[in-house]
mmCIF file of C-alpha atoms in Angstrom:
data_model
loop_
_atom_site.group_PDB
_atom_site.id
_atom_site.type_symbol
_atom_site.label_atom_id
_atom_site.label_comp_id
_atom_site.label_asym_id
_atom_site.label_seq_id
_atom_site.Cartn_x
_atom_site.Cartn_y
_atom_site.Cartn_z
ATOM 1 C CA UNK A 1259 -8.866 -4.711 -12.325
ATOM 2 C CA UNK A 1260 -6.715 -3.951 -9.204
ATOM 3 C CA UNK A 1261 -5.581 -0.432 -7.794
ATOM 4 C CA UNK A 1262 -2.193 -1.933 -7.489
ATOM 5 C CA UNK A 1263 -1.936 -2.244 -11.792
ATOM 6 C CA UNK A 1264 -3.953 1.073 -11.881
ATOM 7 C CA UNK A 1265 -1.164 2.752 -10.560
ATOM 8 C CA UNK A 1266 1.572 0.988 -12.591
ATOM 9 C CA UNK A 1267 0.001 2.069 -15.262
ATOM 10 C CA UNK A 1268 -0.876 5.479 -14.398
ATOM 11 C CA UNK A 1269 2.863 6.182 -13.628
ATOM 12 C CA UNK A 1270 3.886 4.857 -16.781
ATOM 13 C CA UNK A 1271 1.842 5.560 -19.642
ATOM 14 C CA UNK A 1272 -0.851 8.490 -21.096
ATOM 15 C CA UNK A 1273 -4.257 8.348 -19.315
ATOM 16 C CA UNK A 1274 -5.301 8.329 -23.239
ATOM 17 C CA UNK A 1275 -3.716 4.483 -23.356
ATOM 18 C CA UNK A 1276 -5.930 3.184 -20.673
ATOM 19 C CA UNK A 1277 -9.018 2.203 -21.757
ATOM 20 C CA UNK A 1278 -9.954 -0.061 -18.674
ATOM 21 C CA UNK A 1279 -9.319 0.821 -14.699
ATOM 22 C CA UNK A 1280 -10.678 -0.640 -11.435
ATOM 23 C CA UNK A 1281 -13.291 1.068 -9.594
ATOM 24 C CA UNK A 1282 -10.732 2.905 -6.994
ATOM 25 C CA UNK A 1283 -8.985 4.801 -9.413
ATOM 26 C CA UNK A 1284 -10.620 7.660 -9.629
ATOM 27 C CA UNK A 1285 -11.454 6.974 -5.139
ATOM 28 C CA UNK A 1286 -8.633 9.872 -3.480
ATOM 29 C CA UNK A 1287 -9.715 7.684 -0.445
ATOM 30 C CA UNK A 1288 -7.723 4.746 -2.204
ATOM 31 C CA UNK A 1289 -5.985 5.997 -5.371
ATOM 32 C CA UNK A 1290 -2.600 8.284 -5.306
ATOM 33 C CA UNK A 1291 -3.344 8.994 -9.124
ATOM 34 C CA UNK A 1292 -7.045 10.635 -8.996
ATOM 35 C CA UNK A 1293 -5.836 13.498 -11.270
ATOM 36 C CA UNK A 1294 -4.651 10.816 -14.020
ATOM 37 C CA UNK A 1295 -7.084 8.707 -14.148
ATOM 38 C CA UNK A 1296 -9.947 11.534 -14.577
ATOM 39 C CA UNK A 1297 -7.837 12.417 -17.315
ATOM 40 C CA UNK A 1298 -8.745 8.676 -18.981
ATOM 41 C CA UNK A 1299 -11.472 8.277 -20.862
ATOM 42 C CA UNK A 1300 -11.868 3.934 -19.292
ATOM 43 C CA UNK A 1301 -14.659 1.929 -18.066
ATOM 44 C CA UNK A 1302 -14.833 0.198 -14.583
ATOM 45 C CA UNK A 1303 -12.326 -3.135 -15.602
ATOM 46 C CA UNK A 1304 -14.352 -5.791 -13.586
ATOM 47 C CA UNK A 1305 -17.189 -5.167 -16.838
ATOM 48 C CA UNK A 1306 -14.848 -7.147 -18.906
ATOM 49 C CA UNK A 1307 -17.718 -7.051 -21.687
ATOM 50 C CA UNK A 1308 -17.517 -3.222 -21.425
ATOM 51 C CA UNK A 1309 -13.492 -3.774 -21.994
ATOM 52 C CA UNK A 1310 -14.506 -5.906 -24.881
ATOM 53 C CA UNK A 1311 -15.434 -3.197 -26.386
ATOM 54 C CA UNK A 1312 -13.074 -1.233 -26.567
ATOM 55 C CA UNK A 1313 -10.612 -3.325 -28.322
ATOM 56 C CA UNK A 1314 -7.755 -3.124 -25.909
ATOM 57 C CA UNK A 1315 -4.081 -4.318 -27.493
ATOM 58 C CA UNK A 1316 -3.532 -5.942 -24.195
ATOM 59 C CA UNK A 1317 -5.294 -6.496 -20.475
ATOM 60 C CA UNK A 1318 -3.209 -6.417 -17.386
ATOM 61 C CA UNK A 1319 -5.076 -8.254 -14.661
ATOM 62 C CA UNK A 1320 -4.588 -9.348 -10.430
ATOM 63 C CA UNK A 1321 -2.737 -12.768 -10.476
ATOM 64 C CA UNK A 1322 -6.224 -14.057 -8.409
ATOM 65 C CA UNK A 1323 -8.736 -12.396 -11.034
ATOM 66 C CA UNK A 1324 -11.496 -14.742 -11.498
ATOM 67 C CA UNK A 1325 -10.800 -17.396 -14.416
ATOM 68 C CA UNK A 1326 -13.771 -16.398 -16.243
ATOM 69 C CA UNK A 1327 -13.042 -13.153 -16.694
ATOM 70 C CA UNK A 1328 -9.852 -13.878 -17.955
ATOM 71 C CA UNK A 1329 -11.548 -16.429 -20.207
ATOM 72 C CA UNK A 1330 -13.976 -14.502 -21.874
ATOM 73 C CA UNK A 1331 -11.149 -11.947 -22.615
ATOM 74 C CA UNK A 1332 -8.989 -14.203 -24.146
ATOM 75 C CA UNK A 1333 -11.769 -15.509 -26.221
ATOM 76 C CA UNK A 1334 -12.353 -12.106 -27.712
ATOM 77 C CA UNK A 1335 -8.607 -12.362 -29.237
ATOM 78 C CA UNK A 1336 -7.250 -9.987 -25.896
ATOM 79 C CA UNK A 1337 -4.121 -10.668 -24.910
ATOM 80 C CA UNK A 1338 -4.055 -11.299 -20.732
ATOM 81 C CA UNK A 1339 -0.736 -10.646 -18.719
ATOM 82 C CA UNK A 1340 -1.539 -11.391 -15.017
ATOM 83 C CA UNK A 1341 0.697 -9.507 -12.515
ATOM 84 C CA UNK A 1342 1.148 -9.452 -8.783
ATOM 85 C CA UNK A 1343 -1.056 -7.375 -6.743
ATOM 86 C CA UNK A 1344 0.348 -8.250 -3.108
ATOM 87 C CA UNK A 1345 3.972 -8.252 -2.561
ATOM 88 C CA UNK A 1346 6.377 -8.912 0.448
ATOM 89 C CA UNK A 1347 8.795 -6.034 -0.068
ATOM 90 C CA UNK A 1348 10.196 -3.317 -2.355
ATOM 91 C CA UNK A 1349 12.041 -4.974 -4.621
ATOM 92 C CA UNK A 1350 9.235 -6.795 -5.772
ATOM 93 C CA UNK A 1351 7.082 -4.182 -6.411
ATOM 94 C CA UNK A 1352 9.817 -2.542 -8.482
ATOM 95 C CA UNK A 1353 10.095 -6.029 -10.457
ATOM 96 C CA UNK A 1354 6.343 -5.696 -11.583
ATOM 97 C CA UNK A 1355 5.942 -1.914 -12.065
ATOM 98 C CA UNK A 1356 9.082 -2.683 -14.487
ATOM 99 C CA UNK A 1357 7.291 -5.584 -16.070
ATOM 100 C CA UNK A 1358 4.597 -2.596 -16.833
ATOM 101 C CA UNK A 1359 6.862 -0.877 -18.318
ATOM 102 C CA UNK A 1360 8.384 -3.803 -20.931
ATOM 103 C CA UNK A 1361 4.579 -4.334 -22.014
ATOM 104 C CA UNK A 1362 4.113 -0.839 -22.690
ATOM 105 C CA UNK A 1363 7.223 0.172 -24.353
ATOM 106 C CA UNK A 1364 7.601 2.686 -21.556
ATOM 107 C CA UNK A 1365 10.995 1.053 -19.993
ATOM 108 C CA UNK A 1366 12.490 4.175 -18.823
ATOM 109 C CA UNK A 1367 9.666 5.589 -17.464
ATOM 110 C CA UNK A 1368 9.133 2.706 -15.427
ATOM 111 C CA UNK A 1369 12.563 2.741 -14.238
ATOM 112 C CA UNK A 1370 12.291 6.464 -13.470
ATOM 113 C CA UNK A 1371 9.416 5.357 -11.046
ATOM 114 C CA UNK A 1372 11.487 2.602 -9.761
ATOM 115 C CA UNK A 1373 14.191 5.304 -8.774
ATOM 116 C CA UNK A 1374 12.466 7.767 -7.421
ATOM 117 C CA UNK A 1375 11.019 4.478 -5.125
ATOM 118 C CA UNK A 1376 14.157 3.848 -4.004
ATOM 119 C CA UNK A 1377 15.485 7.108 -3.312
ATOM 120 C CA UNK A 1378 12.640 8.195 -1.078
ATOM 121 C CA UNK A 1379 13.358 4.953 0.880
ATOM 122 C CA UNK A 1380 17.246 5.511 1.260
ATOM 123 C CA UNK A 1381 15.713 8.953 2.415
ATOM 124 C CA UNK A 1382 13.565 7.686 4.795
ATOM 125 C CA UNK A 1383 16.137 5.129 6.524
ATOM 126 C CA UNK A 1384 18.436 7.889 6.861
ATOM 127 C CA UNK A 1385 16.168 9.745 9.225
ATOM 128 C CA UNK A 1386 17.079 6.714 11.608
ATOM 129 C CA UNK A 1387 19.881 7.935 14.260
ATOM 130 C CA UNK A 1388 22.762 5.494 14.302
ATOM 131 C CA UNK A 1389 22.168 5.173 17.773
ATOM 132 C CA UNK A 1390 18.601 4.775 18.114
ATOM 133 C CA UNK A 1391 17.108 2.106 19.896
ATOM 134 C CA UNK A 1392 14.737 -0.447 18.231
ATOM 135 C CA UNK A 1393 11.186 0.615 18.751
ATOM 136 C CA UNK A 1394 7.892 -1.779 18.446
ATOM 137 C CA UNK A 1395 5.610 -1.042 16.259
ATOM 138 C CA UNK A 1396 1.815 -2.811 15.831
ATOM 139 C CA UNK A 1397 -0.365 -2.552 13.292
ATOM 140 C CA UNK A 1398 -4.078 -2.607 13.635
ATOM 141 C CA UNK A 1399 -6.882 -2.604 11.341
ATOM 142 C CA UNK A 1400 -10.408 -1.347 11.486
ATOM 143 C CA UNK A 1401 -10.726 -5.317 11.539
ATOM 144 C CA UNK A 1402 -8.986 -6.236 14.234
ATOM 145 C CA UNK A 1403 -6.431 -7.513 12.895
ATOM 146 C CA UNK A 1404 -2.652 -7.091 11.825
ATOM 147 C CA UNK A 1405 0.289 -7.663 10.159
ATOM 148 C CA UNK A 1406 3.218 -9.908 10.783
ATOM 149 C CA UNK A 1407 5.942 -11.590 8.719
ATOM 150 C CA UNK A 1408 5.902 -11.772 5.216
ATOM 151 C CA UNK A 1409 3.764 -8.434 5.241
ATOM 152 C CA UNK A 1410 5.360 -5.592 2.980
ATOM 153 C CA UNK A 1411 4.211 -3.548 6.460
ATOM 154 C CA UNK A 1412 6.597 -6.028 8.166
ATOM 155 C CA UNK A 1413 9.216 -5.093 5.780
ATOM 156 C CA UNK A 1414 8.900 -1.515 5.960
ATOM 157 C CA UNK A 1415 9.067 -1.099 9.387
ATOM 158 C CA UNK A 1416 12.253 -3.868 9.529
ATOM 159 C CA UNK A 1417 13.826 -1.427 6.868
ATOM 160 C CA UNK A 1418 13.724 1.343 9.507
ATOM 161 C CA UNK A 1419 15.203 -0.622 11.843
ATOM 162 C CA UNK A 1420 12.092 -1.282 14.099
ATOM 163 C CA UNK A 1421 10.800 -4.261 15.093
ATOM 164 C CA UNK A 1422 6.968 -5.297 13.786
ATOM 165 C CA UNK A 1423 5.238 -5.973 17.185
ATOM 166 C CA UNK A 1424 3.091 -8.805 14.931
ATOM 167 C CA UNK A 1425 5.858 -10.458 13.856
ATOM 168 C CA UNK A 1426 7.543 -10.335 17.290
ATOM 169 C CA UNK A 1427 4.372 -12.544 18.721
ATOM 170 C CA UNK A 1428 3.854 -14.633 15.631
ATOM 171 C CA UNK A 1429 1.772 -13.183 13.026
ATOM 172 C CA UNK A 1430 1.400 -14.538 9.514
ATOM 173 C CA UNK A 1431 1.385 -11.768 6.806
ATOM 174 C CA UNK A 1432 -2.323 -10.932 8.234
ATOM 175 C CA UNK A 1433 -3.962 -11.827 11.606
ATOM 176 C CA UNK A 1434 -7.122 -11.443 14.089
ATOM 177 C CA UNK A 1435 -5.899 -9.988 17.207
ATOM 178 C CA UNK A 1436 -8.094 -8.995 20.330
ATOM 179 C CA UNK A 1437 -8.113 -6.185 22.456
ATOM 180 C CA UNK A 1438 -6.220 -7.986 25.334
ATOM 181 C CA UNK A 1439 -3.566 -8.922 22.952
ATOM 182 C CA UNK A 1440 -3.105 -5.399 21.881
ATOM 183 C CA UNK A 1441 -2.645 -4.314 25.875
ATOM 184 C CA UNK A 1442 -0.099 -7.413 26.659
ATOM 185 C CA UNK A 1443 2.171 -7.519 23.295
ATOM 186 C CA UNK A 1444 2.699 -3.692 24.975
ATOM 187 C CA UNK A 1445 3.892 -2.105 21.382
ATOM 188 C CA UNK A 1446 5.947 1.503 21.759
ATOM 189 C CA UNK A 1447 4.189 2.833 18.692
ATOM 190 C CA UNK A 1448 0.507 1.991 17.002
ATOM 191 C CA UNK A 1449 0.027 2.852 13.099
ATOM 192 C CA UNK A 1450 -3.758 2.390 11.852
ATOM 193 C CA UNK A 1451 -5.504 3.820 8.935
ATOM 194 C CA UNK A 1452 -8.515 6.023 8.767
ATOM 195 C CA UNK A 1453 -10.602 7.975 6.138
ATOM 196 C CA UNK A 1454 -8.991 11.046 5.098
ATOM 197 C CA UNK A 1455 -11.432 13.677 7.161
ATOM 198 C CA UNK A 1456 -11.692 11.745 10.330
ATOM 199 C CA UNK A 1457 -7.536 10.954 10.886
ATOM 200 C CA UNK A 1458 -7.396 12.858 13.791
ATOM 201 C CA UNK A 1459 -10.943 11.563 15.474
ATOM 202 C CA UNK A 1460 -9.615 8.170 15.013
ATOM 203 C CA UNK A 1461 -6.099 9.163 16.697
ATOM 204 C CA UNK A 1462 -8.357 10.361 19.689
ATOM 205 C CA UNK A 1463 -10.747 7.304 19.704
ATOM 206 C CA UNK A 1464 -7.921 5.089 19.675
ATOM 207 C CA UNK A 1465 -6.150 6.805 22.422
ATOM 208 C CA UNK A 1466 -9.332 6.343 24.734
ATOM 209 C CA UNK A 1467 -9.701 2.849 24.402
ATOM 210 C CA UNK A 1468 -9.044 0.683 27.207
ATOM 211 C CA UNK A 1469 -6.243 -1.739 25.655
ATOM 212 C CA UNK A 1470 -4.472 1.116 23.677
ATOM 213 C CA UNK A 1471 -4.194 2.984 27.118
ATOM 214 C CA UNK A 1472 -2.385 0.430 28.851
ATOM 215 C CA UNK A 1473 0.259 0.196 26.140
ATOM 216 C CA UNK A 1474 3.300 2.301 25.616
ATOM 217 C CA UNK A 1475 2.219 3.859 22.578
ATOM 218 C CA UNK A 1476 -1.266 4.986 25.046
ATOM 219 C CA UNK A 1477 0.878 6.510 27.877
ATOM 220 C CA UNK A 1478 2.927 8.248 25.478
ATOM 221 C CA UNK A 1479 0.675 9.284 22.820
ATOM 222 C CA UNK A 1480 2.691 7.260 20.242
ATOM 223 C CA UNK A 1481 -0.812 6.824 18.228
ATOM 224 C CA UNK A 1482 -0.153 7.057 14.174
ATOM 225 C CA UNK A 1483 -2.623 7.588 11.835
ATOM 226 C CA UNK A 1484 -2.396 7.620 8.399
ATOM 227 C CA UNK A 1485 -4.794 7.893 5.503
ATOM 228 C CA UNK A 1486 -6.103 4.731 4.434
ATOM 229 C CA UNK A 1487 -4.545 4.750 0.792
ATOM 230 C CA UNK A 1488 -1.217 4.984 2.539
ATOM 231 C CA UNK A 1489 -1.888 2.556 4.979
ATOM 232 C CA UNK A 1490 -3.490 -0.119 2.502
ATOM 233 C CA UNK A 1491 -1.618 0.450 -0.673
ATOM 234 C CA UNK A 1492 0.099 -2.344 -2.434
ATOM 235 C CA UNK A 1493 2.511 -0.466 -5.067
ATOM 236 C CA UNK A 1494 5.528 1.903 -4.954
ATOM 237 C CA UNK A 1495 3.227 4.327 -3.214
ATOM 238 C CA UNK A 1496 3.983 2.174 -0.379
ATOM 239 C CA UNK A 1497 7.132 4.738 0.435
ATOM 240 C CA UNK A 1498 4.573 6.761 1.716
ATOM 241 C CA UNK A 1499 3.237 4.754 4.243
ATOM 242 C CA UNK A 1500 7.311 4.286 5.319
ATOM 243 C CA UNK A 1501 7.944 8.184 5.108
ATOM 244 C CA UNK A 1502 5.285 9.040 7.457
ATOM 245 C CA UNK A 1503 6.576 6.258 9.870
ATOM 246 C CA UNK A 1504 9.836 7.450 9.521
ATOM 247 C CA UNK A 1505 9.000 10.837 10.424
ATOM 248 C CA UNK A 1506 6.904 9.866 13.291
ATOM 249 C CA UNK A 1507 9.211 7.750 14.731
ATOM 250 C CA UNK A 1508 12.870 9.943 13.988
ATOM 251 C CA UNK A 1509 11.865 13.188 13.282
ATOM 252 C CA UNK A 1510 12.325 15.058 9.736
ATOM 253 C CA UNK A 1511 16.363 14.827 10.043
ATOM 254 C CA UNK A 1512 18.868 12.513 11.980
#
């Protein structure tokens, strides 16, 4: 019923296996496994009657799906395994994708996944000079808002040796922030999300408005945006999201 499972799954067993999948799957604005999950023949997972149906040997569910849904499930003799959909850093997203893989007998595929994770990210640091300064980096949403401590953006960017501008002034893992905010926290760099056909009208928006301008990251162009399902994602597609910083920030080699 989450994205986050969807593509646990999807990187660890045959679309033929999943009989259930959240709405965003098959969404390339959202999912990194469109091409998989077309290949499933599932219903939409939040039509738990629909998964009924079915017969599934098991149900994978967000640890905050609604207790009736997980209820009438269980009722209908389905085992339910709930699973973290929101985690603080890497290694716990490696923890669950591997818990995927023990309750679909696909172990080493799941660790396979789990490697490939963390060599992108040793790739990714390395594009940090030794001698590079600390940069700030904010966050902002289409909501207004950002992320601070205890965000896995927070530890991305503290991975690349950067400093998360929302942490710096206090931030929770997400937090409302106005425009004057934005112009007096002063970050060097701003990273926002955007559909995937209107990245670089949002870049250009951004860059005109009147608190980004003041900034560092205004005067000096230092505007990032990324697609949305980068930006947003909550499993080891989340290296993506640090690659692209990583690049911005260092360039493609040390």
């Amino acid at each position: 019923q989450a994205l986050t499972i969807d593509h646990f799954l999807l990187a660890t067993v045959t679309p033929g296996r999943i009989v259930a999948m959240s709405n965003y799957a098959r969404d390339e604005r959202y999912s990194f496994a469109v091409q998989e999950a077309q290949r499933a023949d599932a219903v939409v997972a939040t039509d738990v009657e629909a998964v009924v149906l079915r017969d599934p040997e098991v149900m994978l569910i967000s640890h905050s799906a609604r207790a009736d849904q997980v209820d009438l499930a269980r009722s209908a003799g389905i085992p339910v395994i709930r699973l973290l959909t929101i985690f603080d850093d890497f290694d716990e997203i490696a923890e669950q994708l591997e818990a995927v893989g023990r309750v679909t007998g696909e172990d080493e595929k799941a660790r396979a996944a789990v490697a490939q994770m963390r060599r992108r990210v040793a790739a990714a640091k390395a594009m940090r000079p030794a001698d590079a300064k600390p940069v700030r980096i904010l966050a902002l949403t289409v909501y207004s808002s950002s992320y601070g401590k205890g965000s896995l953006f927070d530890y991305i960017v503290n991975e690349l040796g950067a400093v998360n501008v929302g942490t710096e002034q206090g931030l929770g893992p997400y937090g409302q922030i106005s425009a004057e905010q934005v112009a007096s926290w002063n970050p060097d760099w701003i990273v926002a999300g955007a559909e995937n056909a209107s990245i670089e009208e949002v870049r250009q928006r951004m860059l005109k408005d009147t608190a980004v301008l003041v900034t560092e990251a205004g005067r000096t162009g230092q505007v990032l945006v990324v697609k949305n399902r980068e930006f947003l994602t909550m499993s080891h597609h989340a290296v993506e999201l640090m690659e692209s910083l990583a690049r911005a920030i260092y360039g493609e080699t040390k």
